[in-house]
mmCIF file of C-alpha atoms in Angstrom:
data_model
loop_
_atom_site.group_PDB
_atom_site.id
_atom_site.type_symbol
_atom_site.label_atom_id
_atom_site.label_comp_id
_atom_site.label_asym_id
_atom_site.label_seq_id
_atom_site.Cartn_x
_atom_site.Cartn_y
_atom_site.Cartn_z
ATOM 1 C CA MET A 13 0.000 0.000 0.000
ATOM 2 C CA THR A 14 2.865 2.370 0.937
ATOM 3 C CA LYS A 15 4.672 1.631 -2.352
ATOM 4 C CA SER A 16 1.488 2.372 -4.302
ATOM 5 C CA ARG A 17 1.109 5.767 -2.606
ATOM 6 C CA LEU A 18 4.736 6.629 -3.217
ATOM 7 C CA PHE A 19 4.379 5.667 -6.866
ATOM 8 C CA ARG A 20 1.317 7.904 -7.288
ATOM 9 C CA LEU A 21 3.105 10.767 -5.509
ATOM 10 C CA TRP A 22 6.138 10.499 -7.798
ATOM 11 C CA LEU A 23 3.833 10.279 -10.809
ATOM 12 C CA VAL A 24 2.038 13.504 -9.826
ATOM 13 C CA LEU A 25 5.308 15.336 -9.104
ATOM 14 C CA GLY A 26 6.834 14.111 -12.352
ATOM 15 C CA SER A 27 3.811 15.205 -14.365
ATOM 16 C CA ALA A 28 3.821 18.651 -12.740
ATOM 17 C CA PHE A 29 7.527 19.031 -13.516
ATOM 18 C CA MET A 30 7.002 18.097 -17.178
ATOM 19 C CA VAL A 31 4.117 20.575 -17.521
ATOM 20 C CA LEU A 32 6.317 23.301 -16.047
ATOM 21 C CA LEU A 33 9.116 22.488 -18.506
ATOM 22 C CA ILE A 34 6.700 22.624 -21.442
ATOM 23 C CA ILE A 35 5.315 26.007 -20.317
ATOM 24 C CA VAL A 36 8.787 27.527 -19.933
ATOM 25 C CA TYR A 37 9.955 26.091 -23.269
ATOM 26 C CA TRP A 38 6.837 27.180 -25.145
ATOM 27 C CA ASP A 39 6.830 30.699 -23.767
ATOM 28 C CA ASN A 40 10.485 31.282 -24.647
ATOM 29 C CA MET A 41 10.953 29.307 -27.851
ATOM 30 C CA GLY A 42 7.501 29.184 -29.392
ATOM 31 C CA PRO A 43 5.501 25.979 -29.855
ATOM 32 C CA ALA A 44 7.700 24.728 -32.677
ATOM 33 C CA HIS A 45 7.176 21.081 -31.873
ATOM 34 C CA PHE A 46 3.644 21.118 -30.511
ATOM 35 C CA SER A 47 0.509 21.450 -32.613
ATOM 36 C CA LEU A 48 -3.203 20.944 -32.138
ATOM 37 C CA HIS A 49 -5.115 18.924 -34.669
ATOM 38 C CA THR A 50 -8.764 19.760 -34.317
ATOM 39 C CA ALA A 51 -11.657 20.506 -36.582
ATOM 40 C CA LEU A 52 -10.756 24.181 -36.220
ATOM 41 C CA SER A 53 -7.399 23.620 -37.899
ATOM 42 C CA ARG A 54 -9.062 23.234 -41.285
ATOM 43 C CA PRO A 55 -8.470 26.153 -43.659
ATOM 44 C CA HIS A 56 -10.860 29.074 -43.383
ATOM 45 C CA ALA A 57 -11.818 31.270 -46.295
ATOM 46 C CA LEU A 58 -10.080 34.622 -46.093
ATOM 47 C CA LYS A 59 -12.558 37.441 -45.545
ATOM 48 C CA PRO A 60 -10.354 40.484 -45.221
ATOM 49 C CA PHE A 61 -12.936 43.233 -45.424
ATOM 50 C CA PRO A 62 -16.398 43.530 -43.838
ATOM 51 C CA SER A 63 -19.373 43.873 -46.110
ATOM 52 C CA PRO A 64 -21.016 47.284 -46.454
ATOM 53 C CA ASP A 65 -24.091 46.057 -44.590
ATOM 54 C CA SER A 66 -22.156 44.653 -41.637
ATOM 55 C CA ALA A 67 -21.391 46.477 -38.475
ATOM 56 C CA PRO A 68 -17.653 46.859 -37.863
ATOM 57 C CA GLY A 69 -16.260 43.594 -36.632
ATOM 58 C CA ASP A 70 -19.395 41.494 -37.270
ATOM 59 C CA VAL A 71 -17.801 39.433 -40.027
ATOM 60 C CA PHE A 72 -14.802 38.578 -37.898
ATOM 61 C CA THR A 73 -16.127 38.003 -34.421
ATOM 62 C CA SER A 74 -18.917 35.450 -34.847
ATOM 63 C CA SER A 75 -16.882 32.244 -35.062
ATOM 64 C CA LEU A 76 -13.896 33.604 -33.124
ATOM 65 C CA GLU A 77 -16.034 34.628 -30.153
ATOM 66 C CA THR A 78 -17.283 31.047 -29.898
ATOM 67 C CA TRP A 79 -13.744 29.698 -30.091
ATOM 68 C CA GLU A 80 -12.321 32.209 -27.599
ATOM 69 C CA SER A 81 -15.169 31.531 -25.180
ATOM 70 C CA PHE A 82 -14.313 27.845 -25.374
ATOM 71 C CA VAL A 83 -10.656 28.632 -24.694
ATOM 72 C CA ARG A 84 -11.548 30.791 -21.700
ATOM 73 C CA GLU A 85 -13.705 28.049 -20.234
ATOM 74 C CA LYS A 86 -10.856 25.558 -20.578
ATOM 75 C CA GLN A 87 -8.116 27.889 -19.336
ATOM 76 C CA GLY A 88 -10.007 29.605 -16.547
ATOM 77 C CA PRO A 89 -11.562 33.061 -16.224
ATOM 78 C CA LEU A 90 -8.354 35.044 -15.703
ATOM 79 C CA LEU A 91 -6.664 34.033 -18.952
ATOM 80 C CA GLY A 92 -9.426 35.403 -21.123
ATOM 81 C CA LYS A 93 -9.923 38.626 -19.208
ATOM 82 C CA ARG A 94 -8.953 41.876 -20.899
ATOM 83 C CA VAL A 95 -6.875 44.320 -18.922
ATOM 84 C CA GLU A 96 -8.691 47.604 -18.555
ATOM 85 C CA GLN A 97 -6.646 50.639 -19.546
ATOM 86 C CA PRO A 98 -6.536 53.595 -17.160
ATOM 87 C CA SER A 99 -8.525 56.634 -18.142
ATOM 88 C CA LEU A 100 -6.083 59.139 -19.581
ATOM 89 C CA PRO A 101 -6.455 62.836 -20.259
ATOM 90 C CA ALA A 102 -7.000 63.828 -23.843
ATOM 91 C CA SER A 103 -4.197 65.775 -25.469
ATOM 92 C CA SER A 104 -3.743 67.856 -28.561
ATOM 93 C CA LYS A 105 -1.082 67.599 -31.245
ATOM 94 C CA PRO A 106 2.429 66.966 -29.913
ATOM 95 C CA VAL A 107 4.300 70.199 -29.218
ATOM 96 C CA LEU A 108 7.758 69.926 -30.751
ATOM 97 C CA GLY A 109 10.852 72.065 -30.404
ATOM 98 C CA ASN A 110 12.667 73.315 -33.478
ATOM 99 C CA LEU A 111 15.364 70.618 -33.265
ATOM 100 C CA GLU A 112 12.873 67.784 -32.757
ATOM 101 C CA GLU A 113 10.707 69.184 -35.552
ATOM 102 C CA SER A 114 13.739 69.158 -37.853
ATOM 103 C CA VAL A 115 14.962 65.695 -36.892
ATOM 104 C CA ARG A 116 11.647 63.888 -36.774
ATOM 105 C CA GLY A 117 10.404 65.680 -39.877
ATOM 106 C CA TYR A 118 6.766 66.082 -38.888
ATOM 107 C CA ASP A 119 4.402 67.923 -41.179
ATOM 108 C CA TRP A 120 1.103 68.801 -39.538
ATOM 109 C CA SER A 121 -0.270 70.613 -42.572
ATOM 110 C CA SER A 122 -3.096 68.888 -44.376
ATOM 111 C CA HIS A 123 -2.368 68.243 -48.004
ATOM 112 C CA ALA A 124 -3.979 66.032 -50.599
ATOM 113 C CA ALA A 125 -1.634 63.405 -51.958
ATOM 114 C CA GLN A 126 -1.540 62.898 -55.679
ATOM 115 C CA GLN A 127 -3.334 59.621 -56.278
ATOM 116 C CA SER A 128 -1.775 56.862 -58.321
ATOM 117 C CA PRO A 129 -3.886 55.926 -61.345
ATOM 118 C CA ASP A 130 -3.735 52.255 -60.318
ATOM 119 C CA PRO A 131 -3.261 51.765 -56.553
ATOM 120 C CA ASP A 132 -4.630 48.212 -56.753
ATOM 121 C CA GLY A 133 -2.050 47.334 -59.390
ATOM 122 C CA ARG A 134 0.702 48.783 -57.226
ATOM 123 C CA GLN A 135 -0.419 46.632 -54.301
ATOM 124 C CA ALA A 136 -0.587 43.517 -56.480
ATOM 125 C CA GLU A 137 2.961 44.146 -57.697
ATOM 126 C CA ARG A 138 4.356 44.615 -54.187
ATOM 127 C CA ARG A 139 2.742 41.437 -52.915
ATOM 128 C CA SER A 140 3.852 39.548 -56.021
ATOM 129 C CA VAL A 141 7.496 40.581 -55.525
ATOM 130 C CA LEU A 142 7.314 39.561 -51.870
ATOM 131 C CA ARG A 143 5.849 36.136 -52.609
ATOM 132 C CA GLU A 144 8.225 35.540 -55.519
ATOM 133 C CA PHE A 145 11.373 36.058 -53.469
ATOM 134 C CA CYS A 146 10.005 34.180 -50.457
ATOM 135 C CA ALA A 147 9.468 31.200 -52.797
ATOM 136 C CA ASN A 148 12.792 31.646 -54.634
ATOM 137 C CA THR A 149 15.150 28.963 -53.314
ATOM 138 C CA SER A 150 18.201 30.761 -54.706
ATOM 139 C CA PHE A 151 17.523 33.818 -52.539
ATOM 140 C CA VAL A 152 18.523 32.874 -49.004
ATOM 141 C CA PHE A 153 18.691 34.759 -45.730
ATOM 142 C CA PRO A 154 18.571 33.654 -42.061
ATOM 143 C CA THR A 155 15.133 32.561 -40.746
ATOM 144 C CA LYS A 156 13.638 32.442 -44.246
ATOM 145 C CA GLU A 157 12.916 28.717 -44.247
ATOM 146 C CA ARG A 158 11.372 28.408 -40.811
ATOM 147 C CA SER A 159 7.618 27.993 -40.378
ATOM 148 C CA PHE A 160 5.280 30.221 -38.405
ATOM 149 C CA ASP A 161 5.338 27.651 -35.585
ATOM 150 C CA ASP A 162 9.119 28.039 -35.397
ATOM 151 C CA ILE A 163 8.916 31.772 -34.627
ATOM 152 C CA PRO A 164 9.441 32.300 -30.876
ATOM 153 C CA ASN A 165 6.680 34.123 -29.036
ATOM 154 C CA TYR A 166 8.985 37.009 -28.141
ATOM 155 C CA GLU A 167 9.493 37.693 -31.867
ATOM 156 C CA LEU A 168 5.747 38.192 -32.367
ATOM 157 C CA ASN A 169 5.574 41.341 -30.253
ATOM 158 C CA HIS A 170 5.217 43.660 -33.262
ATOM 159 C CA LEU A 171 1.930 42.139 -34.474
ATOM 160 C CA ILE A 172 -0.902 44.307 -33.096
ATOM 161 C CA VAL A 173 -4.404 42.818 -33.233
ATOM 162 C CA ASP A 174 -7.718 44.666 -33.546
ATOM 163 C CA ASP A 175 -10.507 42.132 -33.022
ATOM 164 C CA ARG A 176 -13.258 44.721 -33.528
ATOM 165 C CA HIS A 177 -12.446 45.184 -37.210
ATOM 166 C CA GLY A 178 -10.422 42.064 -37.945
ATOM 167 C CA VAL A 179 -7.076 43.798 -38.535
ATOM 168 C CA ILE A 180 -3.481 42.820 -37.749
ATOM 169 C CA TYR A 181 -0.763 45.448 -38.092
ATOM 170 C CA CYS A 182 2.944 44.678 -37.918
ATOM 171 C CA TYR A 183 4.710 47.867 -36.953
ATOM 172 C CA VAL A 184 8.195 48.772 -38.134
ATOM 173 C CA PRO A 185 9.784 51.618 -36.138
ATOM 174 C CA LYS A 186 10.749 54.688 -38.151
ATOM 175 C CA VAL A 187 8.002 53.963 -40.701
ATOM 176 C CA ALA A 188 5.192 56.194 -39.358
ATOM 177 C CA CYS A 189 4.476 53.539 -36.741
ATOM 178 C CA THR A 190 3.500 56.096 -34.089
ATOM 179 C CA ASN A 191 0.559 57.266 -36.153
ATOM 180 C CA TRP A 192 -0.414 53.744 -37.252
ATOM 181 C CA LYS A 193 -0.402 52.682 -33.613
ATOM 182 C CA ARG A 194 -2.681 55.631 -32.904
ATOM 183 C CA VAL A 195 -5.023 54.424 -35.646
ATOM 184 C CA MET A 196 -5.063 50.924 -34.141
ATOM 185 C CA ILE A 197 -5.901 52.363 -30.701
ATOM 186 C CA VAL A 198 -8.844 54.285 -32.149
ATOM 187 C CA LEU A 199 -10.112 51.221 -34.044
ATOM 188 C CA SER A 200 -9.748 48.769 -31.154
ATOM 189 C CA GLN A 201 -10.919 51.297 -28.532
ATOM 190 C CA SER A 202 -8.143 50.022 -26.281
ATOM 191 C CA LEU A 203 -7.521 53.384 -24.606
ATOM 192 C CA SER A 204 -9.784 56.046 -23.137
ATOM 193 C CA GLY A 205 -9.428 59.756 -22.574
ATOM 194 C CA GLN A 206 -11.829 61.605 -20.263
ATOM 195 C CA GLY A 207 -13.902 58.458 -19.863
ATOM 196 C CA ALA A 208 -14.470 57.705 -23.550
ATOM 197 C CA PRO A 209 -12.428 55.912 -26.226
ATOM 198 C CA TYR A 210 -10.281 58.179 -28.350
ATOM 199 C CA ARG A 211 -11.736 59.119 -31.741
ATOM 200 C CA ASP A 212 -8.977 61.358 -33.125
ATOM 201 C CA PRO A 213 -5.583 59.617 -33.436
ATOM 202 C CA LEU A 214 -3.690 62.855 -32.744
ATOM 203 C CA ASP A 215 -5.443 63.258 -29.386
ATOM 204 C CA ILE A 216 -3.635 60.187 -28.041
ATOM 205 C CA PRO A 217 -0.544 61.176 -25.998
ATOM 206 C CA ARG A 218 2.672 59.895 -27.515
ATOM 207 C CA GLU A 219 3.848 58.347 -24.245
ATOM 208 C CA TYR A 220 0.845 56.020 -24.231
ATOM 209 C CA VAL A 221 1.094 55.134 -27.921
ATOM 210 C CA HIS A 222 4.339 53.228 -27.382
ATOM 211 C CA ASN A 223 3.331 51.699 -24.046
ATOM 212 C CA SER A 224 3.245 47.942 -24.615
ATOM 213 C CA SER A 225 0.262 47.514 -22.283
ATOM 214 C CA THR A 226 -1.867 49.600 -24.656
ATOM 215 C CA HIS A 227 -1.859 47.053 -27.483
ATOM 216 C CA LEU A 228 -2.916 43.432 -27.835
ATOM 217 C CA THR A 229 0.006 41.735 -29.564
ATOM 218 C CA PHE A 230 0.576 38.118 -30.555
ATOM 219 C CA ASN A 231 3.268 37.560 -27.940
ATOM 220 C CA LYS A 232 0.629 38.154 -25.223
ATOM 221 C CA PHE A 233 -1.608 35.337 -26.467
ATOM 222 C CA TRP A 234 0.208 32.656 -24.475
ATOM 223 C CA ARG A 235 -0.727 34.199 -21.134
ATOM 224 C CA ARG A 236 -4.302 34.754 -22.250
ATOM 225 C CA TYR A 237 -5.083 31.546 -24.149
ATOM 226 C CA GLY A 238 -2.458 29.102 -22.924
ATOM 227 C CA LYS A 239 -1.843 26.071 -25.119
ATOM 228 C CA PHE A 240 -4.468 27.249 -27.633
ATOM 229 C CA SER A 241 -2.600 30.515 -28.346
ATOM 230 C CA ARG A 242 -0.632 29.510 -31.448
ATOM 231 C CA HIS A 243 -3.688 27.844 -32.971
ATOM 232 C CA LEU A 244 -5.768 30.980 -32.362
ATOM 233 C CA MET A 245 -3.064 33.114 -33.972
ATOM 234 C CA LYS A 246 -3.319 30.984 -37.129
ATOM 235 C CA ILE A 247 -7.094 31.411 -37.244
ATOM 236 C CA LYS A 248 -6.761 35.188 -36.966
ATOM 237 C CA LEU A 249 -4.028 35.228 -39.613
ATOM 238 C CA LYS A 250 -6.382 33.423 -42.003
ATOM 239 C CA LYS A 251 -9.439 35.576 -41.318
ATOM 240 C CA TYR A 252 -8.047 39.033 -40.558
ATOM 241 C CA THR A 253 -6.560 41.656 -42.863
ATOM 242 C CA LYS A 254 -2.811 41.888 -42.274
ATOM 243 C CA PHE A 255 -0.754 44.940 -43.203
ATOM 244 C CA LEU A 256 2.643 46.520 -42.665
ATOM 245 C CA PHE A 257 4.473 49.631 -43.843
ATOM 246 C CA VAL A 258 8.127 49.624 -44.904
ATOM 247 C CA ARG A 259 10.753 52.123 -46.002
ATOM 248 C CA ASP A 260 14.015 52.272 -47.940
ATOM 249 C CA PRO A 261 16.303 50.387 -45.510
ATOM 250 C CA PHE A 262 19.220 52.829 -45.639
ATOM 251 C CA VAL A 263 16.973 55.871 -45.224
ATOM 252 C CA ARG A 264 15.303 54.157 -42.267
ATOM 253 C CA LEU A 265 18.737 53.713 -40.668
ATOM 254 C CA ILE A 266 19.470 57.413 -41.104
ATOM 255 C CA SER A 267 16.105 58.285 -39.549
ATOM 256 C CA ALA A 268 16.771 55.949 -36.600
ATOM 257 C CA PHE A 269 20.202 57.470 -36.047
ATOM 258 C CA ARG A 270 18.864 61.022 -36.113
ATOM 259 C CA SER A 271 15.971 60.455 -33.709
ATOM 260 C CA LYS A 272 17.915 58.354 -31.203
ATOM 261 C CA PHE A 273 21.348 59.960 -31.231
ATOM 262 C CA GLU A 274 20.897 63.549 -32.453
ATOM 263 C CA LEU A 275 18.162 64.203 -29.891
ATOM 264 C CA GLU A 276 18.799 63.895 -26.171
ATOM 265 C CA ASN A 277 17.592 60.439 -25.253
ATOM 266 C CA GLU A 278 18.777 59.199 -21.866
ATOM 267 C CA GLU A 279 17.840 55.560 -22.452
ATOM 268 C CA PHE A 280 19.645 55.301 -25.787
ATOM 269 C CA TYR A 281 22.609 57.256 -24.455
ATOM 270 C CA GLN A 282 23.175 54.827 -21.581
ATOM 271 C CA LYS A 283 22.410 51.637 -23.476
ATOM 272 C CA PHE A 284 23.936 52.357 -26.888
ATOM 273 C CA ALA A 285 25.780 55.665 -27.155
ATOM 274 C CA VAL A 286 28.145 55.092 -24.224
ATOM 275 C CA PRO A 287 29.344 51.673 -25.501
ATOM 276 C CA MET A 288 29.707 53.063 -29.055
ATOM 277 C CA LEU A 289 31.746 56.069 -27.913
ATOM 278 C CA ARG A 290 34.016 53.837 -25.853
ATOM 279 C CA ARG A 291 34.449 51.120 -28.450
ATOM 280 C CA TYR A 292 34.695 53.118 -31.674
ATOM 281 C CA SER A 293 35.776 56.625 -30.572
ATOM 282 C CA ASN A 294 38.134 55.575 -27.772
ATOM 283 C CA HIS A 295 36.470 57.693 -25.076
ATOM 284 C CA THR A 296 37.348 56.195 -21.703
ATOM 285 C CA SER A 297 35.662 58.749 -19.423
ATOM 286 C CA LEU A 298 32.166 59.808 -20.412
ATOM 287 C CA PRO A 299 29.577 62.080 -18.748
ATOM 288 C CA ALA A 300 26.946 60.439 -16.574
ATOM 289 C CA SER A 301 23.969 61.873 -18.499
ATOM 290 C CA VAL A 302 23.073 62.606 -22.080
ATOM 291 C CA SER A 303 22.563 66.308 -21.389
ATOM 292 C CA GLU A 304 26.108 66.583 -20.006
ATOM 293 C CA ALA A 305 27.465 64.659 -22.989
ATOM 294 C CA PHE A 306 25.680 66.934 -25.477
ATOM 295 C CA SER A 307 26.901 70.030 -23.623
ATOM 296 C CA ALA A 308 30.446 68.700 -23.910
ATOM 297 C CA GLY A 309 29.989 68.006 -27.626
ATOM 298 C CA LEU A 310 30.188 64.254 -27.184
ATOM 299 C CA LYS A 311 27.818 62.593 -29.630
ATOM 300 C CA VAL A 312 27.807 59.318 -31.510
ATOM 301 C CA SER A 313 28.812 59.861 -35.129
ATOM 302 C CA PHE A 314 27.062 58.185 -38.028
ATOM 303 C CA ALA A 315 30.296 56.280 -38.674
ATOM 304 C CA ASP A 316 30.229 54.998 -35.064
ATOM 305 C CA PHE A 317 26.671 53.818 -35.627
ATOM 306 C CA ILE A 318 27.556 51.965 -38.850
ATOM 307 C CA GLN A 319 30.527 50.304 -37.138
ATOM 308 C CA TYR A 320 28.214 49.197 -34.350
ATOM 309 C CA LEU A 321 25.793 47.617 -36.851
ATOM 310 C CA LEU A 322 28.589 45.787 -38.675
ATOM 311 C CA ASP A 323 30.389 44.630 -35.545
ATOM 312 C CA PRO A 324 29.780 40.845 -35.031
ATOM 313 C CA HIS A 325 30.029 41.512 -31.292
ATOM 314 C CA THR A 326 26.751 43.483 -31.442
ATOM 315 C CA GLU A 327 24.443 40.616 -32.394
ATOM 316 C CA LYS A 328 26.256 38.229 -30.061
ATOM 317 C CA LEU A 329 25.201 40.366 -27.111
ATOM 318 C CA ALA A 330 21.550 40.837 -28.145
ATOM 319 C CA PRO A 331 19.360 41.123 -31.255
ATOM 320 C CA PHE A 332 19.326 44.497 -32.982
ATOM 321 C CA ASN A 333 17.174 47.122 -31.322
ATOM 322 C CA GLU A 334 13.801 47.359 -33.052
ATOM 323 C CA HIS A 335 14.620 50.790 -34.505
ATOM 324 C CA TRP A 336 17.348 49.331 -36.711
ATOM 325 C CA ARG A 337 16.358 45.670 -36.813
ATOM 326 C CA GLN A 338 15.544 44.530 -40.350
ATOM 327 C CA ALA A 339 11.851 44.742 -41.263
ATOM 328 C CA HIS A 340 11.721 41.077 -42.272
ATOM 329 C CA ARG A 341 12.955 40.104 -38.802
ATOM 330 C CA LEU A 342 10.211 42.168 -37.195
ATOM 331 C CA CYS A 343 7.282 41.119 -39.399
ATOM 332 C CA HIS A 344 8.197 37.680 -40.862
ATOM 333 C CA PRO A 345 6.812 38.306 -44.383
ATOM 334 C CA CYS A 346 7.777 34.832 -45.641
ATOM 335 C CA GLN A 347 5.761 33.196 -42.860
ATOM 336 C CA ILE A 348 2.818 35.641 -42.843
ATOM 337 C CA ASP A 349 0.925 36.368 -46.057
ATOM 338 C CA TYR A 350 0.296 40.105 -45.804
ATOM 339 C CA ASP A 351 -2.781 41.491 -47.551
ATOM 340 C CA PHE A 352 -1.413 45.026 -47.829
ATOM 341 C CA VAL A 353 2.170 46.287 -48.115
ATOM 342 C CA GLY A 354 2.417 50.031 -47.649
ATOM 343 C CA LYS A 355 5.485 52.202 -48.106
ATOM 344 C CA LEU A 356 6.509 55.427 -46.432
ATOM 345 C CA GLU A 357 7.455 56.821 -49.829
ATOM 346 C CA THR A 358 3.757 56.670 -50.831
ATOM 347 C CA LEU A 359 2.338 56.968 -47.324
ATOM 348 C CA ASP A 360 -0.519 59.391 -48.025
ATOM 349 C CA GLN A 361 -1.845 57.385 -50.952
ATOM 350 C CA ASP A 362 -1.357 54.011 -49.272
ATOM 351 C CA ALA A 363 -2.935 55.107 -45.991
ATOM 352 C CA ALA A 364 -6.019 56.440 -47.740
ATOM 353 C CA GLN A 365 -6.313 53.284 -49.831
ATOM 354 C CA LEU A 366 -5.942 50.992 -46.820
ATOM 355 C CA LEU A 367 -8.524 52.814 -44.703
ATOM 356 C CA ARG A 368 -10.982 52.591 -47.611
ATOM 357 C CA LEU A 369 -10.318 48.865 -48.031
ATOM 358 C CA LEU A 370 -10.866 48.332 -44.308
ATOM 359 C CA LYS A 371 -14.077 50.390 -44.606
ATOM 360 C CA VAL A 372 -13.077 52.587 -41.695
ATOM 361 C CA ASP A 373 -12.349 55.760 -43.682
ATOM 362 C CA SER A 374 -15.617 57.234 -42.388
ATOM 363 C CA LEU A 375 -14.470 56.666 -38.781
ATOM 364 C CA LEU A 376 -11.091 58.404 -38.923
ATOM 365 C CA ARG A 377 -8.389 59.768 -41.174
ATOM 366 C CA PHE A 378 -4.703 59.011 -41.075
ATOM 367 C CA PRO A 379 -2.775 61.816 -39.344
ATOM 368 C CA PRO A 380 -0.737 64.172 -41.557
ATOM 369 C CA SER A 381 2.435 62.455 -42.615
ATOM 370 C CA TYR A 382 6.141 63.136 -42.693
ATOM 371 C CA ARG A 383 7.464 65.654 -45.149
ATOM 372 C CA ASN A 384 8.424 64.177 -48.467
ATOM 373 C CA ARG A 385 12.171 63.768 -48.862
ATOM 374 C CA THR A 386 13.972 61.888 -51.596
ATOM 375 C CA ALA A 387 15.914 58.836 -50.481
ATOM 376 C CA SER A 388 18.818 59.559 -52.824
ATOM 377 C CA SER A 389 19.556 62.985 -51.341
ATOM 378 C CA TRP A 390 19.594 61.500 -47.818
ATOM 379 C CA GLU A 391 21.753 58.527 -48.706
ATOM 380 C CA GLU A 392 24.400 60.277 -50.774
ATOM 381 C CA GLY A 393 25.017 62.950 -48.148
ATOM 382 C CA TRP A 394 25.025 60.696 -45.103
ATOM 383 C CA PHE A 395 27.094 57.905 -46.615
ATOM 384 C CA ALA A 396 29.636 60.165 -48.336
ATOM 385 C CA LYS A 397 32.210 59.705 -45.542
ATOM 386 C CA ILE A 398 31.460 56.028 -44.891
ATOM 387 C CA PRO A 399 34.134 53.742 -46.417
ATOM 388 C CA LEU A 400 33.027 51.769 -49.468
ATOM 389 C CA ALA A 401 33.725 48.416 -47.790
ATOM 390 C CA TRP A 402 31.432 49.355 -44.897
ATOM 391 C CA ARG A 403 28.655 50.374 -47.285
ATOM 392 C CA GLN A 404 28.912 47.059 -49.109
ATOM 393 C CA GLN A 405 28.793 45.111 -45.832
ATOM 394 C CA LEU A 406 25.830 47.172 -44.676
ATOM 395 C CA TYR A 407 23.946 46.397 -47.874
ATOM 396 C CA LYS A 408 24.479 42.664 -47.325
ATOM 397 C CA LEU A 409 23.139 43.086 -43.794
ATOM 398 C CA TYR A 410 19.918 44.695 -45.076
ATOM 399 C CA GLU A 411 19.750 43.058 -48.510
ATOM 400 C CA ALA A 412 16.697 40.955 -47.671
ATOM 401 C CA ASP A 413 14.685 44.099 -46.905
ATOM 402 C CA PHE A 414 15.777 45.731 -50.180
ATOM 403 C CA VAL A 415 14.842 42.667 -52.216
ATOM 404 C CA LEU A 416 11.642 41.521 -50.502
ATOM 405 C CA PHE A 417 10.060 44.961 -50.496
ATOM 406 C CA GLY A 418 11.133 45.978 -53.985
ATOM 407 C CA TYR A 419 13.683 48.689 -53.202
ATOM 408 C CA PRO A 420 16.379 49.111 -55.873
ATOM 409 C CA LYS A 421 19.926 48.259 -54.947
ATOM 410 C CA PRO A 422 21.752 51.575 -54.203
ATOM 411 C CA GLU A 423 24.445 51.017 -56.847
ATOM 412 C CA ASN A 424 25.758 54.569 -56.518
ATOM 413 C CA LEU A 425 26.731 53.836 -52.908
ATOM 414 C CA LEU A 426 28.210 50.402 -53.575
ATOM 415 C CA ARG A 427 30.852 51.288 -56.135
ATOM 416 C CA ASP A 428 33.746 53.760 -56.332
#
């Protein structure tokens, strides 16, 4: 009798230990080797846009509500509960100083963008290029061949979900993502000001736009839906409209450098600027704060920044910061079939087209965009003092973004 009790006790403890191992592994590595095979895993017809007669979200929520209710019942009441956002005061347009205005390049004036004669054709071409190179076996880059199940949960933190309208947005920093996040907050009603959900994207304070608790992202699904999370992600990816916006990779790097190292940013000074100045500019004694460093004329140079990106030591310590991490590493375009690929270079036209396709153009308008600047004028000036060998290495580092998103190879920067 005693042996039988001991056996049952060891069995229970062993089972609990195995469950704990699976949870830790899944949460950190993604459920690469676990899959559910249920009736719900059959393919669903893609219905990206609601019908004109449907209320927003009706098309998307009927079957998913049933499924999510089932998940909540199985996982317990806390996993399915939404976290209420605190009521925040409404704000007006961001007030920018002259330097920040210059660096960030905001343009609050309203202006009508010249419409392309065939925006649908432009979208079809962008998606065709993306699919062609994802399927091209001769074009290889790291992570290309892995499946969606192989993507760790922590790499899915840029996929923002709006269940009300059936939309998934993958944000790429330095590609108007602040304003697209504002749009997603308005659509999902995930944040309130003065007791009511925000209706105007520009009323949402910037500090709350980039707060991770504001948005429902794929990497949060595990804690909400448990073992059903990856399966639910796949259902939403089939049924929802998925979009991202990209930018010329080199111009995006310049923009990231300017906003993080030409403006006083204490976090980026401590975490990135100090190591760069020590490693590449041979500064052994540096000021304790960014304001003191700027006053002393100590700033990271663009050459320091490029060296940092090319240094193998950088990626060994940690993945690239999201502001200069490659877009394909943020949004996984060879594992996720995006319905809309927007570009910053045609932001006004693309934003208007996307809001019409989502049938939410009557609810809001996209905030005024960045000033138009030509990529060539930025690149030639900024890269003029960067050695040719560095430029060529940098292109190889970002080549997948150039190719997948249809940006021409900057030949003028890659030859003498």
